[in-house]
Short mmCIF file of C-alpha atoms in Angstrom, two decimals:
data_model
loop_
_atom_site.label_atom_id
_atom_site.label_comp_id
_atom_site.label_asym_id
_atom_site.label_seq_id
_atom_site.Cartn_x
_atom_site.Cartn_y
_atom_site.Cartn_z
CA MET A 19 -25.92 -5.35 1.46
CA GLU A 20 -24.79 -7.93 4.00
CA LEU A 21 -21.18 -9.01 4.38
CA HIS A 22 -21.13 -12.27 6.29
CA LEU A 23 -18.15 -12.31 8.64
CA GLY A 24 -17.15 -14.52 11.52
CA MET A 25 -18.41 -13.88 15.03
CA ASP A 26 -14.84 -13.25 16.19
CA GLU A 27 -14.19 -10.50 13.65
CA GLU A 28 -12.87 -7.18 14.90
CA PRO A 29 -15.41 -4.35 14.46
CA THR A 30 -14.67 -1.86 11.69
CA LYS A 31 -16.06 1.61 11.05
CA SER A 32 -17.54 0.84 7.66
CA LEU A 33 -20.95 0.93 5.99
CA TRP A 34 -21.95 -0.88 2.81
CA VAL A 35 -25.05 -0.24 0.70
CA ARG A 36 -26.40 -1.53 -2.59
CA ILE A 37 -27.61 1.05 -5.13
CA LYS A 38 -30.23 -0.59 -7.31
CA GLY A 39 -29.63 -0.17 -11.01
CA ARG A 40 -32.22 0.76 -13.57
CA ALA A 41 -33.62 -1.74 -16.04
CA GLY A 42 -30.74 -3.25 -17.98
CA ALA A 43 -28.11 -1.86 -15.59
CA GLY A 44 -26.43 -3.71 -12.76
CA ASP A 45 -26.40 -2.71 -9.09
CA ILE A 46 -23.58 -0.65 -7.58
CA ILE A 47 -22.03 -1.47 -4.21
CA ALA A 48 -21.01 1.67 -2.28
CA GLY A 49 -18.84 1.50 0.82
CA VAL A 50 -17.92 4.25 3.30
CA CYS A 51 -15.05 3.67 5.71
CA TYR A 52 -13.14 5.44 8.45
CA ARG A 53 -9.90 3.82 9.53
CA PRO A 54 -8.49 5.32 12.77
CA PRO A 55 -4.74 6.05 12.67
CA ASP A 56 -4.13 3.64 15.57
CA GLN A 57 -6.23 0.79 14.18
CA GLY A 58 -4.70 -2.62 14.89
CA ASP A 59 -3.78 -5.40 12.49
CA ARG A 60 -6.83 -7.54 13.30
CA ALA A 61 -9.24 -4.73 12.49
CA ASP A 62 -7.29 -4.01 9.30
CA GLU A 63 -7.56 -7.65 8.23
CA ALA A 64 -11.31 -7.63 8.96
CA LEU A 65 -11.69 -4.52 6.80
CA TYR A 66 -9.69 -6.11 3.97
CA ARG A 67 -11.94 -9.16 4.06
CA GLN A 68 -14.95 -6.87 3.70
CA VAL A 69 -13.31 -5.11 0.75
CA GLY A 70 -12.51 -8.47 -0.83
CA ALA A 71 -16.12 -9.62 -0.50
CA ALA A 72 -17.50 -6.34 -1.87
CA SER A 73 -15.07 -6.26 -4.80
CA LEU A 74 -16.63 -9.44 -6.18
CA SER A 75 -19.47 -7.24 -7.43
CA GLN A 76 -19.29 -5.88 -10.97
CA ALA A 77 -19.39 -2.26 -9.79
CA LEU A 78 -17.88 -1.07 -6.49
CA VAL A 79 -17.20 2.43 -5.18
CA LEU A 80 -15.34 2.63 -1.86
CA MET A 81 -14.65 5.97 -0.19
CA GLY A 82 -13.37 7.21 3.14
CA ASP A 83 -10.50 8.36 5.33
CA PHE A 84 -8.04 5.46 5.48
CA ASN A 85 -5.25 7.37 7.29
CA HIS A 86 -2.30 6.21 5.20
CA PRO A 87 -0.43 9.51 4.63
CA ASP A 88 2.85 7.80 3.67
CA ILE A 89 1.47 6.14 0.53
CA CYS A 90 2.79 7.50 -2.77
CA TRP A 91 0.01 6.66 -5.21
CA ARG A 92 2.02 7.57 -8.29
CA GLU A 93 4.70 5.02 -7.43
CA ASN A 94 2.37 2.67 -5.54
CA THR A 95 4.80 2.57 -2.60
CA ALA A 96 4.61 3.15 1.16
CA GLU A 97 6.96 3.28 4.13
CA CYS A 98 4.81 1.79 6.91
CA LYS A 99 3.98 -1.91 7.04
CA GLN A 100 0.25 -1.23 7.52
CA SER A 101 0.21 1.05 4.49
CA ARG A 102 1.93 -1.61 2.39
CA LYS A 103 -0.71 -4.11 3.49
CA PHE A 104 -3.40 -1.67 2.36
CA LEU A 105 -1.71 -1.35 -1.04
CA GLU A 106 -1.72 -5.15 -1.29
CA CYS A 107 -5.46 -5.14 -0.61
CA VAL A 108 -5.98 -2.54 -3.35
CA ASP A 109 -3.87 -4.52 -5.84
CA ASP A 110 -5.30 -7.93 -4.96
CA ASN A 111 -8.85 -6.67 -5.52
CA PHE A 112 -7.99 -4.77 -8.73
CA LEU A 113 -9.08 -1.41 -7.32
CA LEU A 114 -8.33 1.96 -8.90
CA GLN A 115 -7.68 4.98 -6.66
CA VAL A 116 -9.02 8.15 -8.31
CA THR A 117 -8.27 10.93 -5.78
CA GLU A 118 -5.30 12.92 -7.08
CA GLU A 119 -4.88 15.84 -4.66
CA PRO A 120 -4.07 16.08 -0.92
CA THR A 121 -7.13 16.32 1.28
CA ARG A 122 -5.56 17.33 4.61
CA ARG A 123 -2.36 19.31 5.24
CA GLY A 124 -0.58 17.99 2.16
CA ALA A 125 -1.57 14.37 2.80
CA MET A 126 -3.92 12.29 0.68
CA LEU A 127 -6.01 10.65 3.40
CA ASP A 128 -9.49 10.65 1.85
CA LEU A 129 -9.64 8.16 -1.00
CA VAL A 130 -12.13 7.07 -3.65
CA LEU A 131 -11.58 3.58 -5.04
CA THR A 132 -13.45 1.62 -7.68
CA ASN A 133 -13.14 -1.72 -9.45
CA LYS A 134 -14.55 -0.47 -12.75
CA GLU A 135 -12.85 2.07 -14.97
CA GLY A 136 -15.20 4.86 -15.99
CA LEU A 137 -17.59 4.30 -13.09
CA VAL A 138 -16.35 7.35 -11.12
CA GLY A 139 -15.82 10.76 -12.72
CA ASP A 140 -15.61 14.51 -12.14
CA VAL A 141 -13.50 14.08 -9.00
CA LYS A 142 -12.67 17.44 -7.38
CA LEU A 143 -11.92 18.91 -3.98
CA LYS A 144 -14.14 21.48 -2.28
CA ASP A 145 -13.96 23.47 0.95
CA SER A 146 -14.12 21.58 4.22
CA LEU A 147 -17.49 20.80 5.74
CA GLY A 148 -18.26 22.33 9.14
CA CYS A 149 -15.34 22.24 11.56
CA SER A 150 -13.51 19.46 9.70
CA ASP A 151 -9.91 20.14 8.63
CA HIS A 152 -10.27 17.78 5.63
CA GLU A 153 -11.08 18.99 2.14
CA MET A 154 -14.35 17.59 0.85
CA VAL A 155 -14.06 15.19 -2.10
CA GLU A 156 -16.87 15.51 -4.64
CA PHE A 157 -17.37 13.02 -7.46
CA ARG A 158 -20.03 11.50 -9.68
CA ILE A 159 -20.99 7.86 -10.06
CA LEU A 160 -21.58 7.38 -13.78
CA ARG A 161 -24.30 4.79 -13.79
CA ALA A 162 -24.13 4.27 -17.56
CA ALA A 163 -20.51 3.20 -17.53
CA ARG A 164 -20.12 2.03 -21.13
CA ARG A 165 -21.81 -1.30 -20.65
CA ALA A 166 -22.52 -1.80 -24.33
CA HIS A 167 -18.90 -1.34 -25.38
CA SER A 168 -16.91 -3.04 -22.66
CA LYS A 169 -13.19 -2.31 -22.59
CA LEU A 170 -12.41 -5.12 -20.18
CA THR A 171 -9.40 -7.15 -21.24
CA THR A 172 -8.21 -10.61 -20.35
CA LEU A 173 -4.90 -12.43 -20.78
CA ASP A 174 -4.53 -14.27 -24.08
CA PHE A 175 -2.60 -17.37 -23.02
CA ARG A 176 -2.81 -18.89 -26.50
CA ARG A 177 -0.40 -16.24 -27.75
CA ALA A 178 1.80 -16.20 -24.65
CA ASP A 179 5.57 -16.65 -24.87
CA PHE A 180 6.15 -18.87 -21.84
CA GLY A 181 9.76 -19.48 -22.82
CA LEU A 182 10.54 -15.78 -22.56
CA LEU A 183 8.55 -15.59 -19.31
CA ARG A 184 10.69 -18.33 -17.73
CA ASP A 185 13.84 -16.66 -19.05
CA LEU A 186 12.95 -13.24 -17.63
CA LEU A 187 12.07 -14.62 -14.21
CA GLY A 188 15.19 -16.79 -14.24
CA ARG A 189 17.43 -13.76 -14.71
CA ILE A 190 16.32 -12.20 -11.42
CA ALA A 191 18.67 -12.68 -8.46
CA TRP A 192 15.92 -13.79 -6.10
CA ASP A 193 18.32 -14.45 -3.21
CA LYS A 194 19.36 -10.80 -3.19
CA ALA A 195 15.92 -9.41 -4.00
CA LEU A 196 14.28 -11.26 -1.11
CA GLU A 197 17.21 -11.35 1.32
CA GLY A 198 16.15 -10.84 4.93
CA ARG A 199 12.46 -10.54 4.07
CA GLY A 200 9.59 -12.62 5.35
CA ALA A 201 6.75 -13.99 3.26
CA GLN A 202 4.59 -10.86 3.61
CA ASP A 203 7.36 -8.47 2.54
CA SER A 204 8.57 -10.80 -0.23
CA TRP A 205 5.17 -11.20 -1.90
CA PRO A 206 4.82 -7.64 -3.34
CA ILE A 207 8.39 -7.83 -4.71
CA PHE A 208 7.73 -11.17 -6.39
CA LYS A 209 4.36 -9.97 -7.68
CA GLY A 210 5.92 -6.82 -9.15
CA HIS A 211 8.54 -8.79 -11.11
CA LEU A 212 5.92 -11.29 -12.25
CA LEU A 213 3.57 -8.58 -13.52
CA GLN A 214 6.40 -6.86 -15.40
CA ALA A 215 7.33 -10.13 -17.09
CA GLN A 216 3.68 -10.91 -17.76
CA GLU A 217 3.22 -7.57 -19.53
CA ARG A 218 6.04 -8.44 -21.93
CA CYS A 219 5.18 -12.08 -22.53
CA ILE A 220 1.39 -12.47 -22.36
CA PRO A 221 -0.71 -10.27 -24.65
CA THR A 222 -4.23 -9.22 -23.78
CA LYS A 223 -7.46 -9.36 -25.71
CA ARG A 224 -10.74 -7.54 -25.33
CA LYS A 225 -13.32 -9.45 -23.34
CA SER A 226 -16.67 -9.54 -25.07
CA SER A 227 -19.65 -8.36 -23.01
CA LYS A 228 -22.10 -10.30 -25.16
CA THR A 229 -23.38 -13.63 -23.91
CA THR A 230 -23.48 -16.50 -26.37
CA LYS A 231 -26.75 -18.41 -26.48
CA ARG A 232 -26.48 -22.16 -26.47
CA PRO A 233 -28.55 -24.11 -28.98
CA PRO A 234 -31.60 -25.88 -27.47
#
C-alpha cells in the first residue's frame, strides 16, 4: 500500500501493507508503528495524516508502541498535549482501541486499533520476546467479520429533534467551558458536548450492506 505524502513530510517509523481478501471479501490494511517518546509535533502530524489516509479503507488494523503512557483509555483522557492530539486522531478517524491491559511496567504503550468492530479478536498478552521489557500482544484478525449482517449504523436526521439539540447546546456556559483555551484545546471540549447532545437528539438506524440495483 502506498500513502502519498508531501516531499517535506517528516519521516515516521511506520509500515503499511495490504492483505488481499478472498473472493467476496475486502482487503485489510495493516499498519505497524513505533513512535519514539521524544518524537516532535511535525512527525506526529505526519503520522496522523498517514492514519487518516489508511482509515479511509473499510478494514484497518493499526498496531504498535505509541508511547503515550498518560492516556486513560476508559475515560478517553490524557494529561500531555501530544497524548491529547493522539486521542483526537483516534476519535476523528473512528478508531477502536482493543488492548485492555498494561504492556510495560503498568503502562499501556502497545496498542491495537481498528476501524471495524469485530475485525480484531482474542486479544491477550504473552511473555516478552527476547530481551524486550514489553509484554507481547497477541490477537487474531477475523477476516470474516460479519459482512453479510452489517451492524453499521448511521444518523437518522429525519427523526432528529433539532429544537432539543439547540436547547441543550444553548444551556452550556461556553465562556466558562472554553475560558483561556486555544482552538486546539477547545475543540475536544466542544466535540464532547456536541456528541452528548447528538446522542440524545438524533437517533440512529442500521445501515444496509446490500446495494440497490438501478433499473436499466
